[in-house]
Short mmCIF file of N, CA and C in Angstrom, two decimals:
data_model
loop_
_atom_site.label_atom_id
_atom_site.label_comp_id
_atom_site.label_asym_id
_atom_site.label_seq_id
_atom_site.Cartn_x
_atom_site.Cartn_y
_atom_site.Cartn_z
N UNK F 1 0.94 -1.18 -0.12
CA UNK F 1 -0.01 0.21 -0.05
C UNK F 1 0.82 1.32 0.11
N UNK F 2 1.89 1.37 0.88
CA UNK F 2 2.81 2.26 0.84
C UNK F 2 3.43 2.87 -0.44
N UNK F 3 3.86 1.68 -1.22
CA UNK F 3 4.44 1.78 -2.71
C UNK F 3 3.66 2.26 -3.49
N UNK F 4 2.53 1.95 -3.51
CA UNK F 4 1.33 2.45 -4.66
C UNK F 4 0.92 3.94 -4.12
N UNK F 5 1.17 4.44 -3.16
CA UNK F 5 0.96 6.04 -2.93
C UNK F 5 2.11 6.75 -3.08
N UNK F 6 3.45 6.21 -3.02
CA UNK F 6 4.65 6.65 -3.35
C UNK F 6 4.44 7.01 -4.86
N UNK F 7 4.37 5.85 -5.70
CA UNK F 7 4.33 5.85 -7.14
C UNK F 7 3.38 6.94 -7.57
N UNK F 8 2.09 7.09 -6.62
CA UNK F 8 1.28 7.96 -7.58
C UNK F 8 1.80 9.58 -7.23
N UNK F 9 2.54 9.74 -6.37
CA UNK F 9 3.07 11.10 -5.60
C UNK F 9 4.38 11.26 -6.86
N UNK F 10 5.39 10.06 -6.97
CA UNK F 10 6.34 10.35 -7.78
C UNK F 10 6.02 10.66 -9.36
N UNK F 11 4.80 10.09 -9.73
CA UNK F 11 4.50 10.04 -11.16
C UNK F 11 3.98 11.68 -11.53
N UNK F 12 3.43 12.15 -10.21
CA UNK F 12 3.06 13.59 -10.68
C UNK F 12 4.03 14.76 -10.74
N UNK F 13 5.25 14.09 -10.42
CA UNK F 13 6.41 15.21 -10.66
C UNK F 13 7.08 15.01 -11.76
N UNK F 14 7.46 15.94 -12.61
CA UNK F 14 8.08 16.01 -14.02
C UNK F 14 9.43 15.67 -13.96
N UNK F 15 10.33 16.11 -13.15
CA UNK F 15 11.73 15.55 -12.68
C UNK F 15 12.09 15.34 -11.29
N UNK F 16 13.28 14.67 -11.16
CA UNK F 16 13.83 14.35 -9.81
C UNK F 16 14.20 15.92 -9.10
N UNK F 17 13.57 16.28 -7.98
CA UNK F 17 14.27 17.55 -7.57
C UNK F 17 15.62 17.68 -7.23
N UNK F 18 16.49 18.64 -7.41
CA UNK F 18 17.75 18.87 -7.20
C UNK F 18 17.98 19.99 -6.15
N UNK F 19 18.52 19.58 -4.91
CA UNK F 19 18.45 20.72 -3.90
C UNK F 19 19.97 21.03 -3.73
N UNK F 20 20.16 22.11 -3.28
CA UNK F 20 21.50 23.03 -3.05
C UNK F 20 21.96 23.24 -1.64
N UNK F 21 23.11 22.85 -0.98
CA UNK F 21 23.42 22.96 0.39
C UNK F 21 24.74 24.28 0.18
N UNK F 22 24.49 25.16 0.94
CA UNK F 22 25.32 26.44 0.95
C UNK F 22 26.28 26.31 2.24
N UNK F 23 27.50 27.10 1.86
CA UNK F 23 28.32 26.90 3.00
C UNK F 23 27.88 27.94 3.80
N UNK F 24 28.22 27.79 5.30
CA UNK F 24 27.59 28.56 6.50
C UNK F 24 28.24 30.19 6.45
N UNK F 25 27.56 30.75 6.58
CA UNK F 25 27.97 32.22 6.67
C UNK F 25 28.88 32.41 7.79
N UNK F 26 30.05 33.36 7.82
CA UNK F 26 31.05 33.54 8.70
C UNK F 26 30.07 34.54 9.67
N UNK F 27 30.67 34.28 11.24
CA UNK F 27 29.98 35.33 12.07
C UNK F 27 30.41 36.83 11.95
N UNK F 28 29.11 37.72 12.19
CA UNK F 28 29.62 39.07 12.27
C UNK F 28 28.74 39.99 11.39
N UNK F 29 28.38 40.77 12.31
CA UNK F 29 27.03 41.95 11.69
C UNK F 29 27.63 42.69 10.48
N UNK F 30 28.95 42.71 10.06
CA UNK F 30 29.47 43.60 9.14
C UNK F 30 29.17 42.96 7.74
N UNK F 31 28.51 41.71 7.72
CA UNK F 31 28.44 41.05 6.45
C UNK F 31 26.82 41.31 6.22
N UNK F 32 26.62 42.43 5.61
CA UNK F 32 25.20 42.72 5.16
C UNK F 32 25.00 42.35 3.68
N UNK F 33 25.74 42.41 2.69
CA UNK F 33 25.69 41.89 1.51
C UNK F 33 26.29 40.68 1.03
N UNK F 34 26.54 39.77 1.99
CA UNK F 34 27.08 38.50 1.87
C UNK F 34 26.45 37.42 0.91
N UNK F 35 27.13 37.08 -0.31
CA UNK F 35 26.64 36.14 -1.29
C UNK F 35 26.54 34.83 -0.45
N UNK F 36 25.81 34.36 -0.89
CA UNK F 36 25.77 32.89 -0.45
C UNK F 36 26.74 32.04 -1.27
N UNK F 37 27.50 30.89 -0.77
CA UNK F 37 28.48 30.24 -1.76
C UNK F 37 27.94 28.86 -1.67
N UNK F 38 27.59 28.32 -2.89
CA UNK F 38 27.16 26.86 -3.04
C UNK F 38 28.11 25.93 -2.62
N UNK F 39 27.85 24.95 -1.75
CA UNK F 39 29.03 23.81 -1.47
C UNK F 39 28.65 22.88 -2.27
N UNK F 40 27.63 22.08 -2.21
CA UNK F 40 27.36 21.07 -3.06
C UNK F 40 25.99 20.98 -3.47
N UNK F 41 25.45 20.10 -4.62
CA UNK F 41 24.29 19.85 -4.81
C UNK F 41 23.81 18.47 -4.27
N UNK F 42 22.52 18.10 -4.31
CA UNK F 42 22.35 16.72 -3.93
C UNK F 42 20.67 16.45 -4.29
N UNK F 43 20.45 15.26 -4.31
CA UNK F 43 18.88 14.39 -4.44
C UNK F 43 18.54 14.09 -3.01
N UNK F 44 17.33 13.90 -2.86
CA UNK F 44 16.91 13.27 -1.60
C UNK F 44 16.47 11.73 -2.16
N UNK F 45 16.91 10.76 -1.47
CA UNK F 45 16.47 9.70 -1.64
C UNK F 45 15.18 9.43 -1.45
N UNK F 46 14.25 8.79 -2.47
CA UNK F 46 13.10 8.64 -2.20
C UNK F 46 12.53 7.57 -1.66
N UNK F 47 13.43 6.57 -1.04
CA UNK F 47 13.06 5.69 -0.07
C UNK F 47 13.51 5.92 1.40
N UNK F 48 14.75 6.31 1.63
CA UNK F 48 15.03 6.56 2.74
C UNK F 48 15.21 7.93 3.34
N UNK F 49 15.10 9.10 2.24
CA UNK F 49 15.22 10.41 2.59
C UNK F 49 16.33 10.87 2.95
N UNK F 50 17.51 10.20 2.88
CA UNK F 50 18.88 10.82 3.18
C UNK F 50 19.47 11.30 1.65
N UNK F 51 20.35 12.42 2.07
CA UNK F 51 21.15 13.16 0.85
C UNK F 51 21.92 12.17 0.06
N UNK F 52 21.74 12.30 -1.54
CA UNK F 52 22.46 11.65 -2.44
C UNK F 52 23.28 12.87 -2.83
N UNK F 53 24.76 13.15 -2.39
CA UNK F 53 25.42 14.31 -3.05
C UNK F 53 25.92 13.67 -4.53
N UNK F 54 25.63 14.87 -5.29
CA UNK F 54 25.90 14.57 -6.87
C UNK F 54 27.34 15.11 -7.10
N UNK F 55 28.25 14.25 -7.70
CA UNK F 55 29.63 14.48 -7.81
C UNK F 55 29.87 14.60 -9.17
N UNK F 56 31.15 15.01 -9.70
CA UNK F 56 31.47 15.25 -11.03
C UNK F 56 31.42 13.82 -11.68
N UNK F 57 32.02 12.79 -11.00
CA UNK F 57 32.10 11.62 -11.58
C UNK F 57 30.99 10.79 -11.10
N UNK F 58 30.35 10.07 -11.90
CA UNK F 58 29.19 9.00 -11.45
C UNK F 58 29.64 8.09 -10.67
N UNK F 59 30.88 7.57 -11.14
CA UNK F 59 31.30 6.12 -10.02
C UNK F 59 31.49 6.69 -8.75
N UNK F 60 31.66 7.91 -8.57
CA UNK F 60 32.05 8.18 -6.98
C UNK F 60 30.72 8.42 -6.13
N UNK F 61 29.68 8.41 -6.73
CA UNK F 61 28.39 8.88 -6.11
C UNK F 61 27.86 7.49 -5.35
N UNK F 62 26.97 7.81 -4.30
CA UNK F 62 26.60 6.53 -3.56
C UNK F 62 25.02 6.49 -4.24
N UNK F 63 24.62 6.78 -5.24
CA UNK F 63 23.09 6.52 -5.43
C UNK F 63 23.03 7.54 -6.84
N UNK F 64 21.85 7.54 -7.10
CA UNK F 64 21.30 8.45 -8.51
C UNK F 64 19.93 8.45 -8.67
N UNK F 65 19.83 8.62 -10.10
CA UNK F 65 18.35 8.44 -10.76
C UNK F 65 18.20 7.07 -11.20
N UNK F 66 17.11 6.59 -10.88
CA UNK F 66 16.54 4.98 -11.60
C UNK F 66 15.18 5.27 -12.09
N UNK F 67 15.01 4.64 -13.19
CA UNK F 67 13.84 5.00 -13.88
C UNK F 67 13.10 3.51 -13.49
N UNK F 68 11.98 3.79 -12.88
CA UNK F 68 11.03 2.42 -12.58
C UNK F 68 10.14 2.08 -14.08
N UNK F 69 10.17 1.33 -14.70
CA UNK F 69 9.37 1.02 -16.18
C UNK F 69 8.02 0.63 -15.64
N UNK F 70 7.18 0.86 -16.77
CA UNK F 70 6.05 0.75 -16.90
C UNK F 70 5.12 -0.56 -16.65
N UNK F 71 6.34 -1.57 -16.29
CA UNK F 71 5.90 -3.05 -15.77
C UNK F 71 5.54 -2.97 -14.38
N UNK F 72 6.08 -2.20 -13.65
CA UNK F 72 6.09 -1.93 -12.15
C UNK F 72 5.05 -1.21 -11.84
N UNK F 73 4.94 0.17 -12.64
CA UNK F 73 4.41 1.10 -11.91
C UNK F 73 2.82 1.20 -12.62
N UNK F 74 2.58 0.81 -14.03
CA UNK F 74 1.41 1.00 -14.76
C UNK F 74 1.10 2.47 -15.06
N UNK F 75 1.87 3.09 -15.13
CA UNK F 75 1.82 4.74 -15.18
C UNK F 75 2.84 5.28 -15.95
N UNK F 76 3.60 4.59 -16.88
CA UNK F 76 4.76 4.81 -17.44
C UNK F 76 5.88 4.79 -16.73
N UNK F 77 7.22 5.50 -17.51
CA UNK F 77 8.31 5.44 -16.71
C UNK F 77 8.42 6.55 -15.93
N UNK F 78 8.70 6.31 -14.63
CA UNK F 78 8.84 7.04 -13.46
C UNK F 78 10.48 7.04 -13.07
N UNK F 79 11.10 8.57 -13.01
CA UNK F 79 11.99 8.88 -12.67
C UNK F 79 12.29 8.87 -11.14
N UNK F 80 13.05 8.40 -10.20
CA UNK F 80 13.20 8.48 -8.84
C UNK F 80 14.57 8.41 -8.47
N UNK F 81 15.03 8.99 -7.31
CA UNK F 81 16.27 9.24 -7.06
C UNK F 81 16.38 8.18 -5.59
N UNK F 82 17.48 7.39 -5.86
CA UNK F 82 17.55 6.20 -4.92
C UNK F 82 19.36 6.12 -4.85
N UNK F 83 19.37 5.55 -3.58
CA UNK F 83 20.73 4.97 -3.13
C UNK F 83 21.01 3.84 -3.62
N UNK F 84 22.09 3.39 -3.74
CA UNK F 84 22.49 1.98 -4.27
C UNK F 84 21.98 1.02 -3.05
N UNK F 85 22.03 1.32 -2.06
CA UNK F 85 21.80 0.58 -0.87
C UNK F 85 20.32 0.37 -0.88
N UNK F 86 19.85 1.20 -1.25
CA UNK F 86 18.02 1.33 -1.37
C UNK F 86 17.24 0.78 -2.49
N UNK F 87 17.92 0.24 -3.74
CA UNK F 87 17.32 -0.09 -4.74
C UNK F 87 16.53 -1.75 -4.36
N UNK F 88 17.48 -2.49 -3.80
CA UNK F 88 17.01 -3.89 -3.62
C UNK F 88 15.68 -3.86 -2.77
N UNK F 89 15.83 -3.35 -1.47
CA UNK F 89 14.43 -3.24 -0.57
C UNK F 89 13.21 -2.59 -1.43
N UNK F 90 13.40 -1.54 -2.11
CA UNK F 90 12.49 -1.06 -3.29
C UNK F 90 11.72 -2.04 -3.88
N UNK F 91 12.60 -2.81 -4.54
CA UNK F 91 12.27 -3.94 -5.46
C UNK F 91 11.69 -5.11 -4.87
N UNK F 92 12.08 -5.41 -3.81
CA UNK F 92 11.55 -6.32 -3.06
C UNK F 92 10.06 -5.89 -2.40
N UNK F 93 9.83 -4.79 -2.23
CA UNK F 93 8.34 -4.24 -1.79
C UNK F 93 7.64 -4.42 -2.99
N UNK F 94 8.18 -3.84 -4.14
CA UNK F 94 7.38 -4.06 -5.32
C UNK F 94 6.99 -5.24 -5.61
N UNK F 95 7.76 -6.15 -5.55
CA UNK F 95 7.47 -7.46 -5.99
C UNK F 95 6.33 -8.11 -4.85
N UNK F 96 6.39 -7.89 -3.68
CA UNK F 96 5.24 -7.93 -2.72
C UNK F 96 3.92 -7.29 -3.00
N UNK F 97 3.60 -6.01 -3.54
CA UNK F 97 2.53 -5.38 -3.85
C UNK F 97 1.88 -5.72 -5.11
N UNK F 98 2.69 -6.46 -6.01
CA UNK F 98 2.17 -6.70 -7.36
C UNK F 98 1.87 -7.94 -7.24
#
C-alpha cells in the first residue's frame, strides 16, 4: 500500500528535484551583502530520505536517478532518486505488492 501511494506522488512530478547545500555564513554583523556560496548539490533519496551528493564522476556517487518501468508502475516510466543500498529493498516491496 505504501509503494502505490508513493508511485502516485512520484508520477505527478516532472523531474527529480535537485537541492543545493550552501556554505555556512561567517559570524559578524558587518556582512550585510554577503553572497551565499554553494557547497554542493544533492538529491533526496525517495526511499530513505537521506542526501545523495551529486559528484562530477558518477562512479563516486552513492546513488542516483533510477527509472521504474511501466511493468512495475502501470503509469509509464517514472524517475526516482535512490541510494545504491535502497534499490533492492524497494524492488522487494514492489514484488510483494504486485
